[in-house]
Each structure stands twice: as C-alpha cells, then as structure tokens.
Amino acid sequence: MDNYVSRMMKEHRLLGIKLLKLNEFILSDKYDELPEIDRNDLKEQRDYMKSYMCVLSRRVSRQCGNA
C-alpha cells in the first residue's frame, strides 16, 4: 500500500475517534455549562468534521477499490 494511502487511512481513523469524543462531550453535562457561543462553535466544528469525514471516507474507499 502506498505511503500516502496509509497516512490517509490513519487520518480517517483518528478523525473518527475525535468525532466520537466530540459527540460524547456535546452530550455531557460539561458541555451544558459552557457559554452559548462556545457551544455553537463546537457544534459548527462537529459539522465540519462530519463533512471532512465523508470526503475522506470516499477517498479511502476509492483507494481500497470499493468505489
């Protein structure tokens, strides 16, 4: 497997972990204690991470011959 494909797959895996942790935090009590502006920023960040995850998933899929 090409080195860039390995890096892309690792990035995909790590992004998935970060997205999961962010989702868990958004559901936590600590999130509710944040100022509204910070809560809004975190939700916006999550939306961008989801979009990036979709693009990365398509790229990984193509490199693995699934598309």
mmCIF file of N, CA and C in Angstrom, residues 4-48:
data_model
loop_
_atom_site.group_PDB
_atom_site.id
_atom_site.type_symbol
_atom_site.label_atom_id
_atom_site.label_comp_id
_atom_site.label_asym_id
_atom_site.label_seq_id
_atom_site.Cartn_x
_atom_site.Cartn_y
_atom_site.Cartn_z
ATOM 1 N N TYR A 4 1.069 7.331 1.132
ATOM 2 C CA TYR A 4 0.022 8.346 1.302
ATOM 3 C C TYR A 4 -1.329 7.705 1.616
ATOM 4 N N VAL A 5 -1.564 6.506 1.094
ATOM 5 C CA VAL A 5 -2.823 5.816 1.397
ATOM 6 C C VAL A 5 -2.830 5.402 2.861
ATOM 7 N N SER A 6 -1.714 4.931 3.354
ATOM 8 C CA SER A 6 -1.607 4.572 4.775
ATOM 9 C C SER A 6 -1.850 5.784 5.664
ATOM 10 N N ARG A 7 -1.260 6.916 5.294
ATOM 11 C CA ARG A 7 -1.460 8.142 6.070
ATOM 12 C C ARG A 7 -2.918 8.586 6.028
ATOM 13 N N MET A 8 -3.535 8.453 4.865
ATOM 14 C CA MET A 8 -4.929 8.853 4.723
ATOM 15 C C MET A 8 -5.831 7.950 5.577
ATOM 16 N N MET A 9 -5.546 6.669 5.579
ATOM 17 C CA MET A 9 -6.341 5.734 6.381
ATOM 18 C C MET A 9 -6.161 6.012 7.875
ATOM 19 N N LYS A 10 -4.935 6.332 8.271
ATOM 20 C CA LYS A 10 -4.679 6.675 9.676
ATOM 21 C C LYS A 10 -5.425 7.957 10.047
ATOM 22 N N GLU A 11 -5.380 8.946 9.168
ATOM 23 C CA GLU A 11 -6.085 10.207 9.403
ATOM 24 C C GLU A 11 -7.586 9.960 9.541
ATOM 25 N N HIS A 12 -8.127 9.090 8.706
ATOM 26 C CA HIS A 12 -9.542 8.737 8.753
ATOM 27 C C HIS A 12 -9.892 8.118 10.103
ATOM 28 N N ARG A 13 -9.057 7.189 10.555
ATOM 29 C CA ARG A 13 -9.298 6.518 11.826
ATOM 30 C C ARG A 13 -9.237 7.507 12.990
ATOM 31 N N LEU A 14 -8.212 8.367 12.997
ATOM 32 C CA LEU A 14 -8.052 9.339 14.079
ATOM 33 C C LEU A 14 -9.180 10.379 14.076
ATOM 34 N N LEU A 15 -9.600 10.800 12.892
ATOM 35 C CA LEU A 15 -10.710 11.739 12.800
ATOM 36 C C LEU A 15 -11.981 11.111 13.369
ATOM 37 N N GLY A 16 -12.191 9.839 13.079
ATOM 38 C CA GLY A 16 -13.357 9.133 13.623
ATOM 39 C C GLY A 16 -13.351 9.114 15.142
ATOM 40 N N ILE A 17 -12.177 8.909 15.727
ATOM 41 C CA ILE A 17 -12.045 8.908 17.185
ATOM 42 C C ILE A 17 -12.345 10.289 17.748
ATOM 43 N N LYS A 18 -11.782 11.331 17.115
ATOM 44 C CA LYS A 18 -12.020 12.700 17.583
ATOM 45 C C LYS A 18 -13.488 13.094 17.452
ATOM 46 N N LEU A 19 -14.109 12.676 16.375
ATOM 47 C CA LEU A 19 -15.521 12.988 16.168
ATOM 48 C C LEU A 19 -16.386 12.291 17.222
ATOM 49 N N LEU A 20 -16.065 11.061 17.514
ATOM 50 C CA LEU A 20 -16.789 10.328 18.552
ATOM 51 C C LEU A 20 -16.648 11.019 19.903
ATOM 52 N N LYS A 21 -15.422 11.437 20.242
ATOM 53 C CA LYS A 21 -15.196 12.116 21.516
ATOM 54 C C LYS A 21 -15.918 13.455 21.574
ATOM 55 N N LEU A 22 -15.926 14.178 20.476
ATOM 56 C CA LEU A 22 -16.634 15.457 20.449
ATOM 57 C C LEU A 22 -18.133 15.234 20.626
ATOM 58 N N ASN A 23 -18.679 14.234 19.968
ATOM 59 C CA ASN A 23 -20.104 13.925 20.126
ATOM 60 C C ASN A 23 -20.420 13.571 21.572
ATOM 61 N N GLU A 24 -19.550 12.786 22.202
ATOM 62 C CA GLU A 24 -19.759 12.415 23.605
ATOM 63 C C GLU A 24 -19.721 13.654 24.495
ATOM 64 N N PHE A 25 -18.790 14.562 24.211
ATOM 65 C CA PHE A 25 -18.689 15.778 25.014
ATOM 66 C C PHE A 25 -19.943 16.640 24.865
ATOM 67 N N ILE A 26 -20.439 16.734 23.648
ATOM 68 C CA ILE A 26 -21.640 17.545 23.405
ATOM 69 C C ILE A 26 -22.846 16.995 24.182
ATOM 70 N N LEU A 27 -22.841 15.721 24.449
ATOM 71 C CA LEU A 27 -23.929 15.108 25.219
ATOM 72 C C LEU A 27 -23.698 15.155 26.727
ATOM 73 N N SER A 28 -22.552 15.698 27.148
ATOM 74 C CA SER A 28 -22.200 15.690 28.567
ATOM 75 C C SER A 28 -22.720 16.924 29.297
ATOM 76 N N ASP A 29 -22.693 16.846 30.613
ATOM 77 C CA ASP A 29 -23.089 17.978 31.451
ATOM 78 C C ASP A 29 -22.100 19.139 31.327
ATOM 79 N N LYS A 30 -20.818 18.834 31.128
ATOM 80 C CA LYS A 30 -19.807 19.888 30.999
ATOM 81 C C LYS A 30 -20.103 20.786 29.797
ATOM 82 N N TYR A 31 -20.586 20.189 28.734
ATOM 83 C CA TYR A 31 -20.947 20.968 27.550
ATOM 84 C C TYR A 31 -22.022 21.987 27.898
ATOM 85 N N ASP A 32 -23.007 21.562 28.666
ATOM 86 C CA ASP A 32 -24.117 22.441 29.044
ATOM 87 C C ASP A 32 -23.657 23.628 29.879
ATOM 88 N N GLU A 33 -22.519 23.508 30.534
ATOM 89 C CA GLU A 33 -22.001 24.586 31.380
ATOM 90 C C GLU A 33 -21.253 25.655 30.581
ATOM 91 N N LEU A 34 -20.943 25.368 29.336
ATOM 92 C CA LEU A 34 -20.200 26.317 28.503
ATOM 93 C C LEU A 34 -21.091 27.487 28.072
ATOM 94 N N PRO A 35 -20.471 28.622 27.799
ATOM 95 C CA PRO A 35 -21.242 29.733 27.232
ATOM 96 C C PRO A 35 -21.834 29.332 25.875
ATOM 97 N N GLU A 36 -22.925 29.930 25.539
ATOM 98 C CA GLU A 36 -23.620 29.578 24.301
ATOM 99 C C GLU A 36 -22.728 29.715 23.071
ATOM 100 N N ILE A 37 -21.895 30.746 23.042
ATOM 101 C CA ILE A 37 -21.031 30.961 21.874
ATOM 102 C C ILE A 37 -20.060 29.783 21.683
ATOM 103 N N ASP A 38 -19.561 29.247 22.792
ATOM 104 C CA ASP A 38 -18.656 28.093 22.708
ATOM 105 C C ASP A 38 -19.410 26.832 22.290
ATOM 106 N N ARG A 39 -20.621 26.674 22.810
ATOM 107 C CA ARG A 39 -21.424 25.504 22.397
ATOM 108 C C ARG A 39 -21.716 25.566 20.905
ATOM 109 N N ASN A 40 -22.046 26.756 20.412
ATOM 110 C CA ASN A 40 -22.320 26.905 18.984
ATOM 111 C C ASN A 40 -21.078 26.601 18.139
ATOM 112 N N ASP A 41 -19.922 27.078 18.598
ATOM 113 C CA ASP A 41 -18.680 26.800 17.873
ATOM 114 C C ASP A 41 -18.374 25.304 17.831
ATOM 115 N N LEU A 42 -18.595 24.617 18.936
ATOM 116 C CA LEU A 42 -18.334 23.175 18.971
ATOM 117 C C LEU A 42 -19.263 22.418 18.023
ATOM 118 N N LYS A 43 -20.512 22.843 17.968
ATOM 119 C CA LYS A 43 -21.444 22.189 17.035
ATOM 120 C C LYS A 43 -21.059 22.474 15.593
ATOM 121 N N GLU A 44 -20.610 23.691 15.329
ATOM 122 C CA GLU A 44 -20.159 24.014 13.977
ATOM 123 C C GLU A 44 -18.912 23.199 13.628
ATOM 124 N N GLN A 45 -18.005 23.101 14.582
ATOM 125 C CA GLN A 45 -16.800 22.294 14.367
ATOM 126 C C GLN A 45 -17.177 20.846 14.065
ATOM 127 N N ARG A 46 -18.123 20.296 14.815
ATOM 128 C CA ARG A 46 -18.579 18.934 14.578
ATOM 129 C C ARG A 46 -19.140 18.780 13.164
ATOM 130 N N ASP A 47 -19.899 19.759 12.709
ATOM 131 C CA ASP A 47 -20.465 19.694 11.360
ATOM 132 C C ASP A 47 -19.364 19.653 10.302
ATOM 133 N N TYR A 48 -18.336 20.491 10.480
ATOM 134 C CA TYR A 48 -17.222 20.487 9.533
ATOM 135 C C TYR A 48 -16.445 19.177 9.591
#
